[in-house]
Protein backbone atom coordinates (compact mmCIF):
# COMPACT_ATOMS: atom_id res chain seq x y z
CA UNK A 1 0.00 0.00 0.00
CA UNK A 2 1.46 3.31 -1.08
CA UNK A 3 2.28 5.76 1.67
CA UNK A 4 0.93 9.21 1.47
CA UNK A 5 3.56 11.96 1.39
CA UNK A 6 3.86 13.88 4.62
CA UNK A 7 2.06 17.19 4.45
CA UNK A 8 4.27 20.25 3.96
CA UNK A 9 4.57 22.46 7.01
CA UNK A 10 2.32 25.48 6.85
CA UNK A 11 4.18 28.73 6.14
CA UNK A 12 4.68 30.97 9.11
CA UNK A 13 2.06 33.63 9.32
CA UNK A 14 2.89 37.30 9.05
CA UNK A 15 1.68 37.71 12.61
CA UNK A 16 4.20 35.14 13.84
CA UNK A 17 7.08 36.91 12.09
CA UNK A 18 6.12 40.42 13.09
CA UNK A 19 7.42 40.32 16.68
CA UNK A 20 10.91 39.34 15.51
CA UNK A 21 11.00 42.23 13.04
CA UNK A 22 9.73 44.66 15.62
CA UNK A 23 12.38 43.47 18.06
CA UNK A 24 15.16 44.01 15.50
CA UNK A 25 13.86 47.49 14.69
CA UNK A 26 13.68 48.34 18.36
CA UNK A 27 17.28 47.23 18.87
CA UNK A 28 18.44 49.39 15.97
CA UNK A 29 16.58 52.41 17.32
CA UNK A 30 18.17 51.89 20.75
CA UNK A 31 21.73 51.78 19.33
CA UNK A 32 22.65 55.34 20.31
CA UNK A 33 26.39 55.96 20.02
CA UNK A 34 28.18 58.27 22.45
CA UNK A 35 31.19 60.29 21.31
CA UNK A 36 34.57 60.80 22.98
CA UNK A 37 35.39 63.44 25.60
CA UNK A 38 37.31 66.45 24.29
CA UNK A 39 41.07 66.82 24.51
CA UNK A 40 41.67 70.46 25.42
CA UNK A 41 42.74 72.76 28.24
CA UNK A 42 43.65 76.37 28.91
CA UNK A 43 46.68 76.06 26.58
CA UNK A 44 44.62 75.13 23.51
CA UNK A 45 45.04 77.60 20.65
CA UNK A 46 43.72 75.51 17.75
CA UNK A 47 40.71 73.21 18.02
CA UNK A 48 40.26 70.50 15.39
CA UNK A 49 36.57 69.62 15.13
CA UNK A 50 35.61 66.33 13.53
CA UNK A 51 32.09 65.08 12.92
CA UNK A 52 31.83 61.90 15.02
CA UNK A 53 34.32 59.09 15.80
CA UNK A 54 34.33 56.14 13.43
CA UNK A 55 33.70 52.59 14.59
CA UNK A 56 37.42 51.90 15.09
CA UNK A 57 37.83 55.05 17.19
CA UNK A 58 34.82 54.25 19.36
CA UNK A 59 36.04 50.69 19.92
CA UNK A 60 39.51 51.90 20.91
CA UNK A 61 38.32 54.97 22.82
CA UNK A 62 40.79 57.04 20.80
CA UNK A 63 40.47 59.86 18.30
CA UNK A 64 41.36 58.92 14.71
CA UNK A 65 42.18 55.30 15.53
CA UNK A 66 41.51 53.89 12.04
CA UNK A 67 44.90 52.80 10.67
CA UNK A 68 44.21 54.48 7.32
CA UNK A 69 43.08 57.80 8.75
CA UNK A 70 45.80 60.33 7.99
CA UNK A 71 45.24 62.68 10.93
CA UNK A 72 48.17 61.51 13.05
CA UNK A 73 50.63 61.21 10.12
CA UNK A 74 49.70 64.75 9.08
CA UNK A 75 50.33 66.11 12.57
CA UNK A 76 53.63 64.26 12.75
CA UNK A 77 54.76 65.88 9.48
CA UNK A 78 53.33 69.33 10.17
CA UNK A 79 56.71 70.82 11.03
CA UNK A 80 60.28 69.74 11.79
CA UNK A 81 62.24 69.52 15.06
CA UNK A 82 63.18 71.31 17.20
CA UNK A 83 60.22 73.64 16.62
CA UNK A 84 57.93 70.61 16.35
CA UNK A 85 58.66 67.72 18.76
CA UNK A 86 58.31 64.19 17.44
CA UNK A 87 54.86 62.63 17.78
CA UNK A 88 54.97 59.79 20.35
CA UNK A 89 53.55 56.38 19.35
CA UNK A 90 51.55 55.84 22.55
CA UNK A 91 48.05 57.36 22.60
CA UNK A 92 48.23 58.57 26.21
CA UNK A 93 51.48 60.36 25.37
CA UNK A 94 49.90 61.75 22.21
CA UNK A 95 47.17 63.37 24.29
CA UNK A 96 49.79 65.22 26.30
CA UNK A 97 51.71 66.06 23.13
CA UNK A 98 48.60 67.65 21.64
CA UNK A 99 48.03 69.81 24.71
CA UNK A 100 51.68 70.86 24.80
CA UNK A 101 51.49 71.99 21.16
CA UNK A 102 48.27 73.91 21.81
CA UNK A 103 46.06 71.54 19.78
CA UNK A 104 42.64 70.41 20.95
CA UNK A 105 40.37 67.68 19.58
CA UNK A 106 36.62 67.39 19.72
CA UNK A 107 33.66 66.53 17.50
CA UNK A 108 30.56 68.41 16.45
CA UNK A 109 28.27 65.55 17.48
CA UNK A 110 28.01 64.36 21.06
CA UNK A 111 25.88 61.34 20.11
CA UNK A 112 24.11 59.88 17.11
CA UNK A 113 22.69 56.75 15.53
CA UNK A 114 24.80 55.31 12.74
CA UNK A 115 25.36 52.05 10.89
CA UNK A 116 29.04 51.75 9.92
CA UNK A 117 31.40 54.72 9.96
CA UNK A 118 30.31 57.00 7.11
CA UNK A 119 29.12 60.50 7.92
CA UNK A 120 26.28 60.04 5.45
CA UNK A 121 24.83 57.34 7.74
CA UNK A 122 24.56 59.63 10.79
CA UNK A 123 21.01 60.00 12.10
CA UNK A 124 19.39 61.71 15.10
CA UNK A 125 22.58 63.49 16.09
CA UNK A 126 22.95 65.75 19.12
CA UNK A 127 25.62 68.46 18.99
CA UNK A 128 28.23 69.18 21.64
CA UNK A 129 28.19 72.32 23.80
CA UNK A 130 30.58 74.30 21.63
CA UNK A 131 29.46 77.56 23.23
CA UNK A 132 31.54 76.67 26.31
CA UNK A 133 34.85 76.73 24.41
CA UNK A 134 35.76 80.36 25.05
CA UNK A 135 35.56 79.79 28.80
CA UNK A 136 37.40 76.47 28.69
CA UNK A 137 40.09 77.61 26.25
CA UNK A 138 40.86 81.31 26.87
CA UNK A 139 43.71 81.31 24.30
CA UNK A 140 41.69 79.67 21.53
CA UNK A 141 42.52 81.41 18.24
CA UNK A 142 41.30 79.08 15.47
CA UNK A 143 38.68 76.40 14.87
CA UNK A 144 39.53 73.95 12.09
CA UNK A 145 36.73 71.69 10.85
CA UNK A 146 38.05 68.33 9.72
CA UNK A 147 35.89 67.63 6.68
CA UNK A 148 32.57 68.72 5.22
CA UNK A 149 30.15 67.13 7.70
CA UNK A 150 31.78 68.97 10.57
CA UNK A 151 31.92 72.22 8.59
CA UNK A 152 28.20 71.94 7.87
CA UNK A 153 27.69 73.12 11.45
CA UNK A 154 30.07 76.07 11.16
CA UNK A 155 27.43 78.47 12.44
CA UNK A 156 28.00 76.96 15.90
CA UNK A 157 31.72 77.64 15.78
CA UNK A 158 31.33 81.00 14.03
CA UNK A 159 29.16 82.12 16.94
CA UNK A 160 32.32 82.13 19.08
CA UNK A 161 33.72 85.03 17.06
CA UNK A 162 36.90 83.18 16.06
CA UNK A 163 38.43 82.35 12.67
CA UNK A 164 36.83 79.19 11.28
CA UNK A 165 38.34 77.05 8.52
CA UNK A 166 37.31 73.97 6.60
CA UNK A 167 40.17 71.52 6.11
CA UNK A 168 40.21 68.46 3.83
CA UNK A 169 39.03 65.41 5.70
CA UNK A 170 41.76 63.07 6.90
CA UNK A 171 39.37 60.13 6.57
CA UNK A 172 40.31 57.31 4.18
CA UNK A 173 36.97 58.03 2.48
CA UNK A 174 38.51 61.27 1.17
CA UNK A 175 40.63 59.43 -1.39
CA UNK A 176 40.51 62.21 -3.99
CA UNK A 177 43.08 64.20 -1.97
CA UNK A 178 46.63 62.87 -1.79
CA UNK A 179 48.49 62.87 1.51
CA UNK A 180 50.81 65.61 0.25
CA UNK A 181 47.90 67.83 -0.74
CA UNK A 182 46.18 67.34 2.62
CA UNK A 183 49.42 68.01 4.48
CA UNK A 184 49.98 71.27 2.61
CA UNK A 185 46.47 72.49 3.44
CA UNK A 186 46.72 71.55 7.11
CA UNK A 187 50.20 73.02 7.43
CA UNK A 188 49.16 76.36 5.93
CA UNK A 189 46.12 76.57 8.21
CA UNK A 190 47.49 75.40 11.56
CA UNK A 191 51.12 76.46 11.83
CA UNK A 192 50.53 80.24 11.88
CA UNK A 193 48.30 79.81 14.95
CA UNK A 194 50.56 77.28 16.69
CA UNK A 195 54.12 78.48 16.28
CA UNK A 196 55.34 81.55 18.17
CA UNK A 197 55.49 84.71 16.12
CA UNK A 198 59.08 85.99 15.70
CA UNK A 199 59.78 89.27 17.44
CA UNK A 200 60.21 92.20 15.05
CA UNK A 201 63.83 93.10 14.32
CA UNK A 202 65.19 96.00 16.33
CA UNK A 203 66.23 99.02 14.23
CA UNK A 204 69.96 99.37 13.74
CA UNK A 205 71.52 102.44 15.30
CA UNK A 206 73.03 104.87 12.76
CA UNK A 207 76.68 104.21 12.05
CA UNK A 208 76.59 100.58 13.20
CA UNK A 209 76.66 97.51 11.01
CA UNK A 210 74.36 94.58 11.66
CA UNK A 211 76.24 91.40 12.53
CA UNK A 212 75.59 88.51 10.18
CA UNK A 213 75.12 85.15 11.83
CA UNK A 214 74.49 81.73 10.40
CA UNK A 215 71.07 80.26 11.08
CA UNK A 216 70.86 77.73 13.87
CA UNK A 217 70.95 74.13 12.65
CA UNK A 218 67.50 72.63 12.22
mmCIF file of C-alpha atoms in Angstrom:
data_model
loop_
_atom_site.group_PDB
_atom_site.id
_atom_site.type_symbol
_atom_site.label_atom_id
_atom_site.label_comp_id
_atom_site.label_asym_id
_atom_site.label_seq_id
_atom_site.Cartn_x
_atom_site.Cartn_y
_atom_site.Cartn_z
ATOM 1 C CA UNK A 1 0.000 0.000 0.000
ATOM 2 C CA UNK A 2 1.463 3.307 -1.076
ATOM 3 C CA UNK A 3 2.280 5.757 1.675
ATOM 4 C CA UNK A 4 0.928 9.214 1.467
ATOM 5 C CA UNK A 5 3.562 11.958 1.389
ATOM 6 C CA UNK A 6 3.859 13.879 4.616
ATOM 7 C CA UNK A 7 2.058 17.194 4.454
ATOM 8 C CA UNK A 8 4.273 20.251 3.961
ATOM 9 C CA UNK A 9 4.566 22.464 7.011
ATOM 10 C CA UNK A 10 2.322 25.482 6.851
ATOM 11 C CA UNK A 11 4.183 28.729 6.143
ATOM 12 C CA UNK A 12 4.679 30.966 9.113
ATOM 13 C CA UNK A 13 2.064 33.627 9.317
ATOM 14 C CA UNK A 14 2.888 37.300 9.055
ATOM 15 C CA UNK A 15 1.677 37.710 12.611
ATOM 16 C CA UNK A 16 4.202 35.141 13.837
ATOM 17 C CA UNK A 17 7.079 36.907 12.086
ATOM 18 C CA UNK A 18 6.120 40.422 13.090
ATOM 19 C CA UNK A 19 7.424 40.323 16.682
ATOM 20 C CA UNK A 20 10.914 39.340 15.515
ATOM 21 C CA UNK A 21 10.998 42.228 13.036
ATOM 22 C CA UNK A 22 9.730 44.664 15.619
ATOM 23 C CA UNK A 23 12.379 43.474 18.058
ATOM 24 C CA UNK A 24 15.159 44.010 15.499
ATOM 25 C CA UNK A 25 13.863 47.486 14.689
ATOM 26 C CA UNK A 26 13.681 48.339 18.364
ATOM 27 C CA UNK A 27 17.277 47.231 18.869
ATOM 28 C CA UNK A 28 18.437 49.394 15.966
ATOM 29 C CA UNK A 29 16.582 52.412 17.322
ATOM 30 C CA UNK A 30 18.174 51.887 20.748
ATOM 31 C CA UNK A 31 21.729 51.777 19.331
ATOM 32 C CA UNK A 32 22.649 55.339 20.305
ATOM 33 C CA UNK A 33 26.391 55.958 20.019
ATOM 34 C CA UNK A 34 28.185 58.269 22.447
ATOM 35 C CA UNK A 35 31.194 60.289 21.312
ATOM 36 C CA UNK A 36 34.566 60.797 22.978
ATOM 37 C CA UNK A 37 35.392 63.437 25.597
ATOM 38 C CA UNK A 38 37.311 66.446 24.293
ATOM 39 C CA UNK A 39 41.072 66.821 24.514
ATOM 40 C CA UNK A 40 41.673 70.463 25.415
ATOM 41 C CA UNK A 41 42.739 72.759 28.237
ATOM 42 C CA UNK A 42 43.653 76.373 28.910
ATOM 43 C CA UNK A 43 46.677 76.062 26.584
ATOM 44 C CA UNK A 44 44.623 75.129 23.515
ATOM 45 C CA UNK A 45 45.042 77.600 20.654
ATOM 46 C CA UNK A 46 43.717 75.507 17.749
ATOM 47 C CA UNK A 47 40.707 73.210 18.020
ATOM 48 C CA UNK A 48 40.258 70.498 15.386
ATOM 49 C CA UNK A 49 36.571 69.622 15.128
ATOM 50 C CA UNK A 50 35.612 66.325 13.534
ATOM 51 C CA UNK A 51 32.089 65.078 12.922
ATOM 52 C CA UNK A 52 31.835 61.898 15.024
ATOM 53 C CA UNK A 53 34.321 59.093 15.796
ATOM 54 C CA UNK A 54 34.328 56.144 13.427
ATOM 55 C CA UNK A 55 33.700 52.595 14.587
ATOM 56 C CA UNK A 56 37.417 51.897 15.093
ATOM 57 C CA UNK A 57 37.831 55.049 17.194
ATOM 58 C CA UNK A 58 34.819 54.247 19.362
ATOM 59 C CA UNK A 59 36.044 50.689 19.917
ATOM 60 C CA UNK A 60 39.514 51.905 20.913
ATOM 61 C CA UNK A 61 38.320 54.967 22.822
ATOM 62 C CA UNK A 62 40.788 57.044 20.801
ATOM 63 C CA UNK A 63 40.466 59.862 18.298
ATOM 64 C CA UNK A 64 41.360 58.918 14.709
ATOM 65 C CA UNK A 65 42.178 55.296 15.528
ATOM 66 C CA UNK A 66 41.506 53.889 12.044
ATOM 67 C CA UNK A 67 44.903 52.800 10.671
ATOM 68 C CA UNK A 68 44.209 54.479 7.319
ATOM 69 C CA UNK A 69 43.083 57.801 8.754
ATOM 70 C CA UNK A 70 45.803 60.334 7.986
ATOM 71 C CA UNK A 71 45.237 62.682 10.928
ATOM 72 C CA UNK A 72 48.174 61.509 13.047
ATOM 73 C CA UNK A 73 50.627 61.205 10.124
ATOM 74 C CA UNK A 74 49.704 64.749 9.081
ATOM 75 C CA UNK A 75 50.328 66.112 12.572
ATOM 76 C CA UNK A 76 53.634 64.257 12.750
ATOM 77 C CA UNK A 77 54.757 65.877 9.479
ATOM 78 C CA UNK A 78 53.325 69.327 10.167
ATOM 79 C CA UNK A 79 56.709 70.818 11.032
ATOM 80 C CA UNK A 80 60.276 69.742 11.792
ATOM 81 C CA UNK A 81 62.237 69.525 15.064
ATOM 82 C CA UNK A 82 63.178 71.313 17.201
ATOM 83 C CA UNK A 83 60.217 73.642 16.622
ATOM 84 C CA UNK A 84 57.930 70.610 16.352
ATOM 85 C CA UNK A 85 58.664 67.724 18.756
ATOM 86 C CA UNK A 86 58.310 64.190 17.443
ATOM 87 C CA UNK A 87 54.865 62.627 17.784
ATOM 88 C CA UNK A 88 54.968 59.787 20.350
ATOM 89 C CA UNK A 89 53.554 56.382 19.352
ATOM 90 C CA UNK A 90 51.549 55.841 22.549
ATOM 91 C CA UNK A 91 48.051 57.358 22.601
ATOM 92 C CA UNK A 92 48.232 58.569 26.206
ATOM 93 C CA UNK A 93 51.481 60.358 25.375
ATOM 94 C CA UNK A 94 49.903 61.748 22.210
ATOM 95 C CA UNK A 95 47.171 63.368 24.289
ATOM 96 C CA UNK A 96 49.793 65.221 26.303
ATOM 97 C CA UNK A 97 51.711 66.056 23.128
ATOM 98 C CA UNK A 98 48.596 67.654 21.636
ATOM 99 C CA UNK A 99 48.031 69.811 24.706
ATOM 100 C CA UNK A 100 51.677 70.862 24.801
ATOM 101 C CA UNK A 101 51.488 71.985 21.161
ATOM 102 C CA UNK A 102 48.266 73.906 21.808
ATOM 103 C CA UNK A 103 46.059 71.543 19.779
ATOM 104 C CA UNK A 104 42.637 70.414 20.952
ATOM 105 C CA UNK A 105 40.374 67.676 19.583
ATOM 106 C CA UNK A 106 36.616 67.392 19.719
ATOM 107 C CA UNK A 107 33.660 66.527 17.499
ATOM 108 C CA UNK A 108 30.560 68.412 16.452
ATOM 109 C CA UNK A 109 28.265 65.555 17.476
ATOM 110 C CA UNK A 110 28.006 64.355 21.062
ATOM 111 C CA UNK A 111 25.876 61.345 20.107
ATOM 112 C CA UNK A 112 24.105 59.882 17.107
ATOM 113 C CA UNK A 113 22.686 56.748 15.525
ATOM 114 C CA UNK A 114 24.796 55.307 12.737
ATOM 115 C CA UNK A 115 25.363 52.045 10.887
ATOM 116 C CA UNK A 116 29.037 51.753 9.920
ATOM 117 C CA UNK A 117 31.403 54.723 9.963
ATOM 118 C CA UNK A 118 30.311 56.998 7.108
ATOM 119 C CA UNK A 119 29.122 60.503 7.924
ATOM 120 C CA UNK A 120 26.281 60.037 5.449
ATOM 121 C CA UNK A 121 24.828 57.343 7.739
ATOM 122 C CA UNK A 122 24.562 59.634 10.788
ATOM 123 C CA UNK A 123 21.011 60.002 12.101
ATOM 124 C CA UNK A 124 19.385 61.708 15.097
ATOM 125 C CA UNK A 125 22.577 63.487 16.092
ATOM 126 C CA UNK A 126 22.954 65.748 19.118
ATOM 127 C CA UNK A 127 25.622 68.455 18.990
ATOM 128 C CA UNK A 128 28.233 69.180 21.644
ATOM 129 C CA UNK A 129 28.187 72.316 23.800
ATOM 130 C CA UNK A 130 30.578 74.299 21.631
ATOM 131 C CA UNK A 131 29.461 77.560 23.232
ATOM 132 C CA UNK A 132 31.544 76.671 26.305
ATOM 133 C CA UNK A 133 34.846 76.725 24.413
ATOM 134 C CA UNK A 134 35.759 80.362 25.054
ATOM 135 C CA UNK A 135 35.561 79.791 28.804
ATOM 136 C CA UNK A 136 37.401 76.466 28.695
ATOM 137 C CA UNK A 137 40.088 77.613 26.252
ATOM 138 C CA UNK A 138 40.862 81.309 26.875
ATOM 139 C CA UNK A 139 43.708 81.314 24.305
ATOM 140 C CA UNK A 140 41.693 79.666 21.530
ATOM 141 C CA UNK A 141 42.521 81.413 18.242
ATOM 142 C CA UNK A 142 41.297 79.084 15.472
ATOM 143 C CA UNK A 143 38.685 76.400 14.871
ATOM 144 C CA UNK A 144 39.534 73.950 12.085
ATOM 145 C CA UNK A 145 36.733 71.693 10.854
ATOM 146 C CA UNK A 146 38.050 68.327 9.720
ATOM 147 C CA UNK A 147 35.885 67.632 6.679
ATOM 148 C CA UNK A 148 32.570 68.721 5.221
ATOM 149 C CA UNK A 149 30.146 67.133 7.696
ATOM 150 C CA UNK A 150 31.784 68.969 10.572
ATOM 151 C CA UNK A 151 31.922 72.225 8.594
ATOM 152 C CA UNK A 152 28.204 71.941 7.867
ATOM 153 C CA UNK A 153 27.692 73.122 11.455
ATOM 154 C CA UNK A 154 30.069 76.066 11.157
ATOM 155 C CA UNK A 155 27.426 78.471 12.444
ATOM 156 C CA UNK A 156 27.997 76.957 15.898
ATOM 157 C CA UNK A 157 31.724 77.641 15.777
ATOM 158 C CA UNK A 158 31.333 81.001 14.034
ATOM 159 C CA UNK A 159 29.159 82.123 16.942
ATOM 160 C CA UNK A 160 32.320 82.132 19.078
ATOM 161 C CA UNK A 161 33.723 85.027 17.063
ATOM 162 C CA UNK A 162 36.904 83.177 16.060
ATOM 163 C CA UNK A 163 38.431 82.347 12.670
ATOM 164 C CA UNK A 164 36.827 79.193 11.281
ATOM 165 C CA UNK A 165 38.338 77.049 8.524
ATOM 166 C CA UNK A 166 37.313 73.972 6.601
ATOM 167 C CA UNK A 167 40.173 71.516 6.110
ATOM 168 C CA UNK A 168 40.211 68.462 3.832
ATOM 169 C CA UNK A 169 39.029 65.406 5.695
ATOM 170 C CA UNK A 170 41.764 63.071 6.904
ATOM 171 C CA UNK A 171 39.374 60.126 6.568
ATOM 172 C CA UNK A 172 40.310 57.311 4.176
ATOM 173 C CA UNK A 173 36.973 58.027 2.483
ATOM 174 C CA UNK A 174 38.509 61.265 1.165
ATOM 175 C CA UNK A 175 40.631 59.430 -1.392
ATOM 176 C CA UNK A 176 40.514 62.211 -3.991
ATOM 177 C CA UNK A 177 43.081 64.198 -1.968
ATOM 178 C CA UNK A 178 46.634 62.873 -1.791
ATOM 179 C CA UNK A 179 48.489 62.874 1.511
ATOM 180 C CA UNK A 180 50.815 65.615 0.253
ATOM 181 C CA UNK A 181 47.900 67.828 -0.735
ATOM 182 C CA UNK A 182 46.178 67.340 2.621
ATOM 183 C CA UNK A 183 49.415 68.013 4.484
ATOM 184 C CA UNK A 184 49.981 71.273 2.609
ATOM 185 C CA UNK A 185 46.465 72.492 3.441
ATOM 186 C CA UNK A 186 46.723 71.546 7.114
ATOM 187 C CA UNK A 187 50.200 73.016 7.429
ATOM 188 C CA UNK A 188 49.157 76.357 5.926
ATOM 189 C CA UNK A 189 46.117 76.571 8.210
ATOM 190 C CA UNK A 190 47.494 75.401 11.558
ATOM 191 C CA UNK A 191 51.121 76.460 11.835
ATOM 192 C CA UNK A 192 50.530 80.241 11.884
ATOM 193 C CA UNK A 193 48.303 79.810 14.946
ATOM 194 C CA UNK A 194 50.555 77.276 16.693
ATOM 195 C CA UNK A 195 54.119 78.480 16.279
ATOM 196 C CA UNK A 196 55.339 81.553 18.167
ATOM 197 C CA UNK A 197 55.494 84.713 16.116
ATOM 198 C CA UNK A 198 59.083 85.987 15.704
ATOM 199 C CA UNK A 199 59.782 89.272 17.435
ATOM 200 C CA UNK A 200 60.211 92.204 15.053
ATOM 201 C CA UNK A 201 63.832 93.097 14.324
ATOM 202 C CA UNK A 202 65.192 95.999 16.329
ATOM 203 C CA UNK A 203 66.228 99.021 14.234
ATOM 204 C CA UNK A 204 69.957 99.368 13.741
ATOM 205 C CA UNK A 205 71.519 102.445 15.295
ATOM 206 C CA UNK A 206 73.025 104.870 12.756
ATOM 207 C CA UNK A 207 76.676 104.214 12.046
ATOM 208 C CA UNK A 208 76.593 100.582 13.199
ATOM 209 C CA UNK A 209 76.661 97.509 11.007
ATOM 210 C CA UNK A 210 74.364 94.578 11.664
ATOM 211 C CA UNK A 211 76.239 91.404 12.526
ATOM 212 C CA UNK A 212 75.587 88.505 10.184
ATOM 213 C CA UNK A 213 75.118 85.153 11.834
ATOM 214 C CA UNK A 214 74.493 81.729 10.400
ATOM 215 C CA UNK A 215 71.072 80.260 11.081
ATOM 216 C CA UNK A 216 70.857 77.734 13.870
ATOM 217 C CA UNK A 217 70.948 74.127 12.654
ATOM 218 C CA UNK A 218 67.498 72.628 12.217
#
